PDB file of C-alpha atoms (C1' of nucleotides) in Angstrom:
ATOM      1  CA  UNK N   1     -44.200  -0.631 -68.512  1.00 70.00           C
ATOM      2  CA  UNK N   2     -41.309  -0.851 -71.134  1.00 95.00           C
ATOM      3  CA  UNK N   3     -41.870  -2.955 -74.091  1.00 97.00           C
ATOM      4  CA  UNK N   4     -39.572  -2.848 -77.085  1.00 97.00           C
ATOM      5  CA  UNK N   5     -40.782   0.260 -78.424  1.00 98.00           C
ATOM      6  CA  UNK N   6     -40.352   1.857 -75.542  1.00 97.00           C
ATOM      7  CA  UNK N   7     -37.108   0.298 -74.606  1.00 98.00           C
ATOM      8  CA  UNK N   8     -36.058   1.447 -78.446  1.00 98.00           C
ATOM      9  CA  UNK N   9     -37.475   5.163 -77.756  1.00 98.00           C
ATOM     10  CA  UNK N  10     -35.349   5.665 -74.550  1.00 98.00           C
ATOM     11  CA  UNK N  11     -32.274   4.406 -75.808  1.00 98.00           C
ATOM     12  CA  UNK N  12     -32.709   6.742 -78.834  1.00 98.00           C
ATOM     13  CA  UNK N  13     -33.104   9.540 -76.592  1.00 98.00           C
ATOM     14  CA  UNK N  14     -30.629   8.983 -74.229  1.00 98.00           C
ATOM     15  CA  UNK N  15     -27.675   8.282 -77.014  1.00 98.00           C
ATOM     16  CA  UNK N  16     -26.960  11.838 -78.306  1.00 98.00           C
ATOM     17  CA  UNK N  17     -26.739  13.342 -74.652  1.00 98.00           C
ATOM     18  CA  UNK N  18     -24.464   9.847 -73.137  1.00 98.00           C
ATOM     19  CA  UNK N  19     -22.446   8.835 -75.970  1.00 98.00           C
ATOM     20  CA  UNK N  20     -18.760   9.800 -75.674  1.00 98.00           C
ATOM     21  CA  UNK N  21     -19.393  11.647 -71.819  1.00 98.00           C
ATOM     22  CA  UNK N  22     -18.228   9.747 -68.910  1.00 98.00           C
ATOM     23  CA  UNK N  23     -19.038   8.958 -65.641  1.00 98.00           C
ATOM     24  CA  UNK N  24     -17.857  10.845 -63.017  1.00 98.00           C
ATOM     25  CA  UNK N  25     -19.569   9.296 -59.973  1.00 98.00           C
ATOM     26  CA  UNK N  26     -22.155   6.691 -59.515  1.00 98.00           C
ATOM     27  CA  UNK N  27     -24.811   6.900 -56.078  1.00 98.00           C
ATOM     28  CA  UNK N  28     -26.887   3.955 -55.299  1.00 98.00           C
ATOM     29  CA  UNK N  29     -29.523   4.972 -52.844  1.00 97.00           C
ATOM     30  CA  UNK N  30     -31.526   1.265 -53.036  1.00 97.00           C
ATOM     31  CA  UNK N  31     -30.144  -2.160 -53.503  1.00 97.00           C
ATOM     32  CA  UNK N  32     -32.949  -4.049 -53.406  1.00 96.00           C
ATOM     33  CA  UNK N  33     -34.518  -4.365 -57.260  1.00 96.00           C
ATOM     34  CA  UNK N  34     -36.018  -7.688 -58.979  1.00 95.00           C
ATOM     35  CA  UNK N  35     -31.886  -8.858 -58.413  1.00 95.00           C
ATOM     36  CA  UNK N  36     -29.804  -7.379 -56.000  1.00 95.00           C
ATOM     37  CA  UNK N  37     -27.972  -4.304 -57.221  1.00 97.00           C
ATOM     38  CA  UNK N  38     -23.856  -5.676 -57.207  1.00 97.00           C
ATOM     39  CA  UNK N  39     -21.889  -4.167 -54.692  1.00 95.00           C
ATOM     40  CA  UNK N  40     -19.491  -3.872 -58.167  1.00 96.00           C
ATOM     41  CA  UNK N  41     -21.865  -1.961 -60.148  1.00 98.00           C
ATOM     42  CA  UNK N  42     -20.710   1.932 -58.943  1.00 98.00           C
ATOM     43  CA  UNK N  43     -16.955   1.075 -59.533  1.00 98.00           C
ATOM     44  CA  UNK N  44     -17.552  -0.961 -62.690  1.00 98.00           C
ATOM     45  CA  UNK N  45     -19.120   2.572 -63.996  1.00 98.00           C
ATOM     46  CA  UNK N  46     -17.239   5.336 -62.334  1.00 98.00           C
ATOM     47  CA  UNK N  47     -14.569   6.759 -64.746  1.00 98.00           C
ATOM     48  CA  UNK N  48     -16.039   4.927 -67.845  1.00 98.00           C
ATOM     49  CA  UNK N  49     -16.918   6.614 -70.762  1.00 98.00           C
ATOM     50  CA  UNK N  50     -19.973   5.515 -73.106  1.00 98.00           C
ATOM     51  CA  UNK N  51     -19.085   4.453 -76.481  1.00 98.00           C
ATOM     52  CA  UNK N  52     -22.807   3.655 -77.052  1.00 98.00           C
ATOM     53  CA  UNK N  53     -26.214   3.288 -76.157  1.00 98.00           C
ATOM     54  CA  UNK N  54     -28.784   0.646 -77.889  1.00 98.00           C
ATOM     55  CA  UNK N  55     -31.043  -1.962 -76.761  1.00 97.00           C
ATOM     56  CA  UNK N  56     -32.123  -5.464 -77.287  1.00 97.00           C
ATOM     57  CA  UNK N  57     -35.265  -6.892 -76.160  1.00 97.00           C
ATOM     58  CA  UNK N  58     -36.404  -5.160 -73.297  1.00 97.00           C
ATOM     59  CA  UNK N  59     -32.982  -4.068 -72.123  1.00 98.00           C
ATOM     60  CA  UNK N  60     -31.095  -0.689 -72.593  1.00 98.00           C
ATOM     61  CA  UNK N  61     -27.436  -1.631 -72.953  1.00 98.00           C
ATOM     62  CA  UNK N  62     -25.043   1.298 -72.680  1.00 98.00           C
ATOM     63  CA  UNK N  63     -21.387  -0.245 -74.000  1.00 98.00           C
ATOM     64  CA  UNK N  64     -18.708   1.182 -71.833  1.00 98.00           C
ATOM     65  CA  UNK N  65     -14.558   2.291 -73.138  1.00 98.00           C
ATOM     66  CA  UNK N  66     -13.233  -1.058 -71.552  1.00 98.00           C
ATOM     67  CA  UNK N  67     -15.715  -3.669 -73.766  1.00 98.00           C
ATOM     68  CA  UNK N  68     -18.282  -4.006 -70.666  1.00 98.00           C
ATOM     69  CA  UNK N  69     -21.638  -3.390 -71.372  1.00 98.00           C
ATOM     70  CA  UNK N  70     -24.565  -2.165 -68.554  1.00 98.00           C
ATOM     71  CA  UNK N  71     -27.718  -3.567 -69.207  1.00 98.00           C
ATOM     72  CA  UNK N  72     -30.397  -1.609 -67.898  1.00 98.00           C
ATOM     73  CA  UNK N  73     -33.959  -3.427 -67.392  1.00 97.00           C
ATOM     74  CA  UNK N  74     -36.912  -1.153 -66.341  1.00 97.00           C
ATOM     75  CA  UNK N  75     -39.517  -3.999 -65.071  1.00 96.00           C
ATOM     76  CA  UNK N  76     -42.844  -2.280 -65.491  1.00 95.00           C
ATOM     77  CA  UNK N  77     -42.566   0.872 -63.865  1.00 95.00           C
ATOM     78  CA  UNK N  78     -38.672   2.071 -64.412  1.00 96.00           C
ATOM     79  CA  UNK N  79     -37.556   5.626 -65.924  1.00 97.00           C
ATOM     80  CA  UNK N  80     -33.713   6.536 -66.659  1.00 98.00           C
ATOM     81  CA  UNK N  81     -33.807   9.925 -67.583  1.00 98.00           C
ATOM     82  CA  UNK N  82     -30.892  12.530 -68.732  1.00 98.00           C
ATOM     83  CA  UNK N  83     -31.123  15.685 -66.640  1.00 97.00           C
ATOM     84  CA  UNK N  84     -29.135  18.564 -65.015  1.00 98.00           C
ATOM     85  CA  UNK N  85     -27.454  17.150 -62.274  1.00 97.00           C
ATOM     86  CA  UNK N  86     -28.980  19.812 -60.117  1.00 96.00           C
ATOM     87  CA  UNK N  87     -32.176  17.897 -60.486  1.00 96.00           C
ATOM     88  CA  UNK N  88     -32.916  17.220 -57.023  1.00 96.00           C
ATOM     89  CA  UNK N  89     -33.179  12.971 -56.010  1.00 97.00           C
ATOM     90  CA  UNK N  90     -36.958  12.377 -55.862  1.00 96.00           C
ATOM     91  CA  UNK N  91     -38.578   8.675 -54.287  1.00 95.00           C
ATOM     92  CA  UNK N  92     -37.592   6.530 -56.204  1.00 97.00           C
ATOM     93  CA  UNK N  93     -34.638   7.492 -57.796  1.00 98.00           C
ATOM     94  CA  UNK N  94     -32.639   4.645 -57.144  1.00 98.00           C
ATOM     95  CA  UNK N  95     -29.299   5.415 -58.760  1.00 98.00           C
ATOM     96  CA  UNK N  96     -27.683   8.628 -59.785  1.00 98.00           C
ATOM     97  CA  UNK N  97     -24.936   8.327 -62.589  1.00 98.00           C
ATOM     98  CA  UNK N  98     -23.100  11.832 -62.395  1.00 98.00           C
ATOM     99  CA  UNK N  99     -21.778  12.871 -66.313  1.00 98.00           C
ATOM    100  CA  UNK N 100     -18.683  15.003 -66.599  1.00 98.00           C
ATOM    101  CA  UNK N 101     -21.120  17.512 -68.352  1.00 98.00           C
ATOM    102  CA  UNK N 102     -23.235  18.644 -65.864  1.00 98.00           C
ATOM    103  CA  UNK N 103     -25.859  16.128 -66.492  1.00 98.00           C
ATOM    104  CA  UNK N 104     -26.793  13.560 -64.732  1.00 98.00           C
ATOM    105  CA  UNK N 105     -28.678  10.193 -65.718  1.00 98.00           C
ATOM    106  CA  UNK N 106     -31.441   9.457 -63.003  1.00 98.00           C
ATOM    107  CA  UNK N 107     -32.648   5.398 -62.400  1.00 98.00           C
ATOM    108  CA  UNK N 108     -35.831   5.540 -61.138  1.00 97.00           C
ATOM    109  CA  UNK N 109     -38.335   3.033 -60.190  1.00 97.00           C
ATOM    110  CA  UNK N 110     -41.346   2.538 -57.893  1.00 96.00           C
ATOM    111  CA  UNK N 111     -41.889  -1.032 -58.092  1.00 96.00           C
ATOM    112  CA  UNK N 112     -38.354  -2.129 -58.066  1.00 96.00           C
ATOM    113  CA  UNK N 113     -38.929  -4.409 -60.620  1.00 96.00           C
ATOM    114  CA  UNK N 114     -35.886  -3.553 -62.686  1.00 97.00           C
ATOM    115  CA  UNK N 115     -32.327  -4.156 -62.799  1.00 97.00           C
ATOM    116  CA  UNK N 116     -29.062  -3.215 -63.160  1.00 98.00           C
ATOM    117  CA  UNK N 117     -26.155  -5.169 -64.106  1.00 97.00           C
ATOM    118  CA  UNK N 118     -22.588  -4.824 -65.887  1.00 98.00           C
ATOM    119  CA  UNK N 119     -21.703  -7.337 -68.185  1.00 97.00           C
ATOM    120  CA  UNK N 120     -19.089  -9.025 -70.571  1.00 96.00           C
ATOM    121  CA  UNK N 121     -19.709  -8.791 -73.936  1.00 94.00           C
ATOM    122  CA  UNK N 122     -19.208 -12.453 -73.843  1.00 93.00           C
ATOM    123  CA  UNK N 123     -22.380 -12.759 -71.696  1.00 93.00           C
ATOM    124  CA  UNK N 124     -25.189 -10.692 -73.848  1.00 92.00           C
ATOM    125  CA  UNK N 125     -26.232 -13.600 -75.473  1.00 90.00           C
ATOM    126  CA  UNK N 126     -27.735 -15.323 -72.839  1.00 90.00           C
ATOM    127  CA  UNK N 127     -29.362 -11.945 -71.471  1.00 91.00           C
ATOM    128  CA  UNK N 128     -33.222 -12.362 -70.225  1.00 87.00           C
ATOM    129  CA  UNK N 129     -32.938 -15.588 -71.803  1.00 87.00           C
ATOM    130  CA  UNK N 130     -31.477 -15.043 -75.026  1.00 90.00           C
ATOM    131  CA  UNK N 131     -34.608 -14.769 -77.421  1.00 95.00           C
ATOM    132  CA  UNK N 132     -34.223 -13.709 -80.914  1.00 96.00           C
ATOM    133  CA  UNK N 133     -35.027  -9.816 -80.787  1.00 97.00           C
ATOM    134  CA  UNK N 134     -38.772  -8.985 -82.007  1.00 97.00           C
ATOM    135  CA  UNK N 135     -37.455  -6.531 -84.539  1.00 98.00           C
ATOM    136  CA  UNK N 136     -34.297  -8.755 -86.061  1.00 97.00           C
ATOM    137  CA  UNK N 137     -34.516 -10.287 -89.242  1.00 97.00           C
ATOM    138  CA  UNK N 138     -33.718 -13.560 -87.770  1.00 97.00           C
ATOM    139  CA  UNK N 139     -37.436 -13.373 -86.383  1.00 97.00           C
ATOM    140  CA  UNK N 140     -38.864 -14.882 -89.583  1.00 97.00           C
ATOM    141  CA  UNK N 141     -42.343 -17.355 -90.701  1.00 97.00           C
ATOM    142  CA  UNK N 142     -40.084 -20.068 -90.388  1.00 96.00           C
ATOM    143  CA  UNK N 143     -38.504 -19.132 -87.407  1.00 96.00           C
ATOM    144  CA  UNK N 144     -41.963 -18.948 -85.789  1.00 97.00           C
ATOM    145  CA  UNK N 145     -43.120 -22.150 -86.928  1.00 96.00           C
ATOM    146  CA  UNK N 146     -39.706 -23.761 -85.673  1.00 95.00           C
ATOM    147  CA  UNK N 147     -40.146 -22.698 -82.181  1.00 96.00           C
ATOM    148  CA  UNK N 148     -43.918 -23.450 -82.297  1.00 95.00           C
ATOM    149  CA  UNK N 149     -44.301 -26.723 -83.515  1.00 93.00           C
ATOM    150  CA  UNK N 150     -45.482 -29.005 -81.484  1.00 92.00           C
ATOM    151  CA  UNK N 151     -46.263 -26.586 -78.925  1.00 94.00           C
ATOM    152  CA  UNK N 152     -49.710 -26.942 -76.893  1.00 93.00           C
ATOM    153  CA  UNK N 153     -49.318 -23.679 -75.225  1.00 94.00           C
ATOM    154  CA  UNK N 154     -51.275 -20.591 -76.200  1.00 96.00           C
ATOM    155  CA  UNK N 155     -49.652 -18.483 -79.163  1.00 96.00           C
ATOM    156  CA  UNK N 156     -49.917 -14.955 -76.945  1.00 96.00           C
ATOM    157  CA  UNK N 157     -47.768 -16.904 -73.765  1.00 96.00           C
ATOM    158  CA  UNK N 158     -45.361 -18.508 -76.684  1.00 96.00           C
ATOM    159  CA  UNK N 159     -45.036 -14.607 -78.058  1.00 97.00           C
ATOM    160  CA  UNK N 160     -44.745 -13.313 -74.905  1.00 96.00           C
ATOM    161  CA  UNK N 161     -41.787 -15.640 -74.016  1.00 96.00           C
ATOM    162  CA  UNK N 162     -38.450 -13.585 -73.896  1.00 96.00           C
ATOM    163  CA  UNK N 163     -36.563 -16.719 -73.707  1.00 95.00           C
ATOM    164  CA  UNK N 164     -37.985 -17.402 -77.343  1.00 96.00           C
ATOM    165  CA  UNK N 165     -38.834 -14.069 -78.801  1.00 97.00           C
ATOM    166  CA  UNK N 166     -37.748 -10.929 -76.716  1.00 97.00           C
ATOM    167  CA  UNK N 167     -39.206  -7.940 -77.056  1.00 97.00           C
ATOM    168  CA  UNK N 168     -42.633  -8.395 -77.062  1.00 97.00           C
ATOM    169  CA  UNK N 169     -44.900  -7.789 -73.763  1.00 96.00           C
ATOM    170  CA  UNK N 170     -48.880  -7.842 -73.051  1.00 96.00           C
ATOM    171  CA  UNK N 171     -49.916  -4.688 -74.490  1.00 96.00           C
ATOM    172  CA  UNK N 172     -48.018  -5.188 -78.176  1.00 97.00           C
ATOM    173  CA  UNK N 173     -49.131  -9.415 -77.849  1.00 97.00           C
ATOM    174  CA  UNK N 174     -52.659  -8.279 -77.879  1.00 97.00           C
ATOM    175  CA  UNK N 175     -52.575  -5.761 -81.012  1.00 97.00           C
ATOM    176  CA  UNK N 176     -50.056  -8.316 -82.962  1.00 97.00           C
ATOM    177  CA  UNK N 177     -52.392 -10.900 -82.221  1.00 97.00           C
ATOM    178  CA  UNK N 178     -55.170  -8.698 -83.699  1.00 97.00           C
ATOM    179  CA  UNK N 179     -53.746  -7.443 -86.631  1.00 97.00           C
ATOM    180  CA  UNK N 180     -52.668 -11.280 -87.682  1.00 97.00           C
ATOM    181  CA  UNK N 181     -56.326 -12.012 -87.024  1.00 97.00           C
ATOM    182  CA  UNK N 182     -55.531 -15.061 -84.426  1.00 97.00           C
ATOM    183  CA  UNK N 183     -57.206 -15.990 -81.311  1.00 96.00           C
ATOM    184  CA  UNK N 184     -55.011 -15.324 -78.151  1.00 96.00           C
ATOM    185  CA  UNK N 185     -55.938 -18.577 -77.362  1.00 95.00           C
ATOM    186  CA  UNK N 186     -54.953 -20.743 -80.012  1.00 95.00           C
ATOM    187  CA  UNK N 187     -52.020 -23.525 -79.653  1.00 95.00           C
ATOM    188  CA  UNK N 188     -48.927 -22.429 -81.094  1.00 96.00           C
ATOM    189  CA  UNK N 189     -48.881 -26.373 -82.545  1.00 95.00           C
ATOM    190  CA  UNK N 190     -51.163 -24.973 -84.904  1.00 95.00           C
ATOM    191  CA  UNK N 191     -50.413 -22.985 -86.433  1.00 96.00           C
ATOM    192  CA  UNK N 192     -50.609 -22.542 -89.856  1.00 96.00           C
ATOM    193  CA  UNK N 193     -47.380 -21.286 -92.548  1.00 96.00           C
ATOM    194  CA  UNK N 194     -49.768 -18.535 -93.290  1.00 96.00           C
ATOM    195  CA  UNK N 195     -50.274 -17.728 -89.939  1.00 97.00           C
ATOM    196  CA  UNK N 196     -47.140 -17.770 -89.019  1.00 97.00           C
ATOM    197  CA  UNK N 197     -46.493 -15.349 -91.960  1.00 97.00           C
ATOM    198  CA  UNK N 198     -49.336 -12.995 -90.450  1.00 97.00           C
ATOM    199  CA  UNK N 199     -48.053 -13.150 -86.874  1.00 97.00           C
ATOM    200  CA  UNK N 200     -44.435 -11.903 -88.172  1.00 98.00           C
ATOM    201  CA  UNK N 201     -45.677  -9.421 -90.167  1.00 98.00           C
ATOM    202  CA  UNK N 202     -47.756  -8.026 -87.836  1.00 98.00           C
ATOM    203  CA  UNK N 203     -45.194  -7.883 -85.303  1.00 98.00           C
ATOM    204  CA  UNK N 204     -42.750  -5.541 -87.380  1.00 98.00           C
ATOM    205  CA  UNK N 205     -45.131  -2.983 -88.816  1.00 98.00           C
ATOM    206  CA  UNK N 206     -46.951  -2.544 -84.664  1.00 98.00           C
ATOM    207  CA  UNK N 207     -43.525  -2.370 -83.436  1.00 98.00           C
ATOM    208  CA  UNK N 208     -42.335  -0.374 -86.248  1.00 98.00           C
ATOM    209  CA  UNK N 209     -45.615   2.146 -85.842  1.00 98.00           C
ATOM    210  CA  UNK N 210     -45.018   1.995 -81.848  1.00 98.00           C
ATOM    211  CA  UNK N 211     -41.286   3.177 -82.369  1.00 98.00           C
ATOM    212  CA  UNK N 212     -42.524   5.972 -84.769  1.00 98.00           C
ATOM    213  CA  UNK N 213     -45.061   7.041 -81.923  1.00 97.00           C
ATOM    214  CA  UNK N 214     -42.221   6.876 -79.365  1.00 97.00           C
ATOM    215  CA  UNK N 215     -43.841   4.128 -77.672  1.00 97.00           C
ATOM    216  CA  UNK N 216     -47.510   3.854 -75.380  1.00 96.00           C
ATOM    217  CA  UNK N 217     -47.526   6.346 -72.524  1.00 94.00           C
ATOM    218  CA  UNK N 218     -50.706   4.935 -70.424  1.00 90.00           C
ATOM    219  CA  UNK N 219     -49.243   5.678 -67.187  1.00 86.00           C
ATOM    220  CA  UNK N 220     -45.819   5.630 -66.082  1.00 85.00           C
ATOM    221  CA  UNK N 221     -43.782   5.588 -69.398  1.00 94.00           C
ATOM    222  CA  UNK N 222     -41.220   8.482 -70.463  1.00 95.00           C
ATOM    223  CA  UNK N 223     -38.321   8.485 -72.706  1.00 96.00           C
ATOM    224  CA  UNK N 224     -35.021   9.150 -71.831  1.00 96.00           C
ATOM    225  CA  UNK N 225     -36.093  13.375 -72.048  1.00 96.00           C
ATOM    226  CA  UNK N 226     -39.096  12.851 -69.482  1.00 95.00           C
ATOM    227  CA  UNK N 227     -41.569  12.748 -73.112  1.00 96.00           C
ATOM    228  CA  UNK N 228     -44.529  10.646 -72.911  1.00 95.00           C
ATOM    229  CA  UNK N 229     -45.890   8.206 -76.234  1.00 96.00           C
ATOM    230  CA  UNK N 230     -48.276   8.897 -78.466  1.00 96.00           C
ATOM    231  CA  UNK N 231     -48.958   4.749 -80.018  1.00 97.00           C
ATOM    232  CA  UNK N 232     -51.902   4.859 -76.858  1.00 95.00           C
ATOM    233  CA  UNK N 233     -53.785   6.212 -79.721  1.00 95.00           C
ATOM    234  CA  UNK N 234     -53.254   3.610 -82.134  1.00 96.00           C
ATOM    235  CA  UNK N 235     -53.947   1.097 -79.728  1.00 97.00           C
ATOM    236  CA  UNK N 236     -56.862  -1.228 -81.491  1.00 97.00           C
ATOM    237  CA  UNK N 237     -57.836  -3.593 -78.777  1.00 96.00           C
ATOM    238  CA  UNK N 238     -55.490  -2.931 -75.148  1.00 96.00           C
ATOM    239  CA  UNK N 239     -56.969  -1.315 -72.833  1.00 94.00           C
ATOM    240  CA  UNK N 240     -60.465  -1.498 -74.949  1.00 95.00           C
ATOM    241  CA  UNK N 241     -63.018  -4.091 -73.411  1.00 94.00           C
ATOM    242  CA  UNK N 242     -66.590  -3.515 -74.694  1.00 93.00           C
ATOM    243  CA  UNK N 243     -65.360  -1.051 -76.937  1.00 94.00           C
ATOM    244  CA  UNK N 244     -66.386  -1.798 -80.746  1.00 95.00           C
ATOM    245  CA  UNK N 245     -63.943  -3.845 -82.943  1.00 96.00           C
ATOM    246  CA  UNK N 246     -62.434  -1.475 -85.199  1.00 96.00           C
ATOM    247  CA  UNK N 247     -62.644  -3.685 -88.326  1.00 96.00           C
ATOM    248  CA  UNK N 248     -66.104  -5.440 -87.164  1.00 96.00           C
ATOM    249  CA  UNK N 249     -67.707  -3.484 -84.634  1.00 96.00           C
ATOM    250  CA  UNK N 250     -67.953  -6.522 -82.499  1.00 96.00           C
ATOM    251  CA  UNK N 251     -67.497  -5.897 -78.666  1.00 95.00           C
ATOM    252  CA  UNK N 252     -63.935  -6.320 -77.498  1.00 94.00           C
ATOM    253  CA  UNK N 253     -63.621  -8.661 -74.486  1.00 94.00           C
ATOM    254  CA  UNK N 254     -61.103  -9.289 -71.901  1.00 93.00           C
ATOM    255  CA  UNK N 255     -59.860 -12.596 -70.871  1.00 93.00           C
ATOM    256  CA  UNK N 256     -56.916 -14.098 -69.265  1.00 92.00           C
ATOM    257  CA  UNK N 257     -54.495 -15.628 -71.017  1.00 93.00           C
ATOM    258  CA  UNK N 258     -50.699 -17.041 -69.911  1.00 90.00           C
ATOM    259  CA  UNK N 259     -51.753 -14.843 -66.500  1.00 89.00           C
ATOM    260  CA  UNK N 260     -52.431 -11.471 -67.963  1.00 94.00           C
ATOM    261  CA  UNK N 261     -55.258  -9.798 -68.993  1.00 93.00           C
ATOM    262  CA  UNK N 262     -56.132 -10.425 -73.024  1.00 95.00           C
ATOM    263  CA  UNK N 263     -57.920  -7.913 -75.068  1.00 95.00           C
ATOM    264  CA  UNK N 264     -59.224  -9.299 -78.240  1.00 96.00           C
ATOM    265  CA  UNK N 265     -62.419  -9.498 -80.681  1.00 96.00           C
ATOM    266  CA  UNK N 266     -64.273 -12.667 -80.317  1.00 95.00           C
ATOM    267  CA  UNK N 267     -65.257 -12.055 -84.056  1.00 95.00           C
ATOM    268  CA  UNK N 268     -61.961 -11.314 -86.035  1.00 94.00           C
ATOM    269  CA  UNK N 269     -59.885 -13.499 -83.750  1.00 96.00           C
ATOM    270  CA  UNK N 270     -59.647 -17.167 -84.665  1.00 90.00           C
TER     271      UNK N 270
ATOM    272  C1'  DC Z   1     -42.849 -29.344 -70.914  1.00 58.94           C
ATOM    273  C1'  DG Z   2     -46.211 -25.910 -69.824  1.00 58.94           C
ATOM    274  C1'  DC Z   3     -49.227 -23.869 -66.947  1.00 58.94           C
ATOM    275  C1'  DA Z   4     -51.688 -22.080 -63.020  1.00 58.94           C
ATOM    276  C1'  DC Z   5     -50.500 -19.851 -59.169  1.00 58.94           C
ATOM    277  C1'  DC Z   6     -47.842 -17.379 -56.059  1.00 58.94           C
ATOM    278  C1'  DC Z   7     -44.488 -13.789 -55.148  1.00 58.94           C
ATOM    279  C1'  DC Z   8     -41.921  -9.340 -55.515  1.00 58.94           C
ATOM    280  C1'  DC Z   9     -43.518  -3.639 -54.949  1.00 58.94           C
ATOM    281  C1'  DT Z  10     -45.910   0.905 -55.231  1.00 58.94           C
ATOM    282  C1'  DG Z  11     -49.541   3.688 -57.093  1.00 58.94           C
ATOM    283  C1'  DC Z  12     -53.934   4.524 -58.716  1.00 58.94           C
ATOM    284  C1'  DC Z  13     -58.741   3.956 -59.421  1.00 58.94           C
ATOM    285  C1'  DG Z  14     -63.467   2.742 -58.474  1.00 58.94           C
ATOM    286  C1'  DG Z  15     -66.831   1.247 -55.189  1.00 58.94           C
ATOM    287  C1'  DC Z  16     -68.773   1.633 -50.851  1.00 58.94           C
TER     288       DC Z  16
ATOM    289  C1'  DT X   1     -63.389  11.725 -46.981  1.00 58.94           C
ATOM    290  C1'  DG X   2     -61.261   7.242 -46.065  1.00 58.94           C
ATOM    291  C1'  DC X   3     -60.608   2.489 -46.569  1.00 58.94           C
ATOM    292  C1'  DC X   4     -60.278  -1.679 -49.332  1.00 58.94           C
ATOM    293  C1'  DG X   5     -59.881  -4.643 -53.186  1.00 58.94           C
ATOM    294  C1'  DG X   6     -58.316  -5.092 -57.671  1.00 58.94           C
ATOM    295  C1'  DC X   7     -55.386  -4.087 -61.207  1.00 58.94           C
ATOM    296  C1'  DA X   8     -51.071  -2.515 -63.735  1.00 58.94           C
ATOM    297  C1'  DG X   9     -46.597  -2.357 -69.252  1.00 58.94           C
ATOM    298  C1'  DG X  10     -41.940  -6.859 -65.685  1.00 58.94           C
ATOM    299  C1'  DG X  11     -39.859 -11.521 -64.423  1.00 58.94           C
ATOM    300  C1'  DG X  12     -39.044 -15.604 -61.471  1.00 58.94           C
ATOM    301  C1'  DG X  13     -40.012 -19.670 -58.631  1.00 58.94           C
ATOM    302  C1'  DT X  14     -42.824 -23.730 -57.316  1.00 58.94           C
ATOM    303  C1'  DG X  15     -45.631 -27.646 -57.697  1.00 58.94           C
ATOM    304  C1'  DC X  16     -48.694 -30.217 -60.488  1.00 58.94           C
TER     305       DC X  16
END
DNA sequence: CGCACCCCCTGCCGGC
DNA sequence: TGCCGGCAGGGGGTGC
């Protein structure tokens, strides 16, 4: 579910209502997400207050009073919402963190494809990978063309590829991809200055639109408040096969591309 | 190196 | 109505 506008929208949400409470108590219910939840985690949490809450990539971090920092990953189906503790544990609430408000901050996630893990500050850079964030100015034309030369994979997998660029999953590769006018397809080898210029660009102002939409609600996704998106609206080729091309009224078509399915317009796209 | 392919897991939707 | 296959915003591992 969570791509970096969503990732950006709960950590915005959840900041005012965590920052400076602390953490009374900490229940897991279910060990078993993408990586086994640490024996460590509930007493590397319990007592600790939150200094503050941000992300990067696709991660919510939450920095802790003693320099450690729990990053939070919510796969494709994950929620971590800020509620009255009263709240009663549904399915899939995996983890309860217990505030010394009366809130309580509820982990919850069908799939189990999340995780949970505290960290040294020491060891954020290698997080996910350690891709250059999708919204930091470091992400730049020549940046792109760095990282792509030479490459003979397809531009959406090289986008897509935390390890390079974090941030950026299917749904936002697809209307990036549009908006710089480029074929899915095409080899990130070639790619052209110009293109690379287009691809950047494009990247900011949909993430930067996404963020001011609170992120793309098509099923599962909430922010830290239980609110849904609104960028599902916006959307100009995800989610739209055989739809008309909003620039060229061609028919959008869906493909597969690096394993997912690839909305794009055979006629704009090159 | 990069990819196709498989896996993890639950929920939902459409077709029959 | 029920069952089944396919698909879903995530990442990771393997073998070619």
């Amino acid at each position: 579910m969570p791509e970096l506008p969503e990732v950006e929208t709960i950590a915005r949400s959840l900041s005012p209502g965590l920052c400076g409470r602390r953490f009374v108590a900490v229940d897991v219910y279910e060990r078993r997400l993408r990586h086994p939840v640490a024996p460590g985690l509930t007493a590397a949490l319990a007592g600790r207050r939150v200094v503050a809450v941000g992300r990067r990539g696709k991660y919510v971090l939450c920095e802790l009073d003693d320099g450690r920092i729990w990053a939070i990953h919510l796969g494709m189906s994950g929620r971590l919402t800020l509620m009255a503790r009263s709240e009663p544990r549904r399915r899939h609430d995996h983890l309860i963190a217990y505030l010394d408000d009366g809130r309580a901050l509820y982990y919850h996630d069908p799939r189990r494809f999340g995780s949970l893990v505290v960290m040294a500050p020491g060891e954020l850079a290698s997080l996910g990978g350690g891709g250059v964030d999708a919204l930091d100015p470091a992400f730049t034309p020549g940046f792109l063309r760095s990282i792509s030369r030479g490459r003979r994979r397809t531009v959406k997998a090289l986008l897509m590829d935390q390890a390079k660029i974090s941030g950026i999953g299917n749904i936002y590769a697809n209307e990036i991809l549009f908006r710089a006018g480029i074929d899915p397809r095409s080899r990130a080898g070639g790619l052209t200055q110009r293109e690379c210029r287009a691809i950047v660009s494009a990247t900011r102002s949909v993430l930067r639109a996404a963020i001011a939409q609170r992120g793309t609600s098509i099923a599962d996704y909430r922010d830290g408040r239980g609110r849904a998106g609104r960028f599902q609206r916006r959307l100009r080729v995800y989610g739209r096969a055989g739809a008309p091309c909003p620039r060229c009224n061609a028919r959008i078509r869906k493909i597969i591309v690096a394993g997912r399915g690839t909305f794009h317009c055979p006629r704009c796209q090159r």
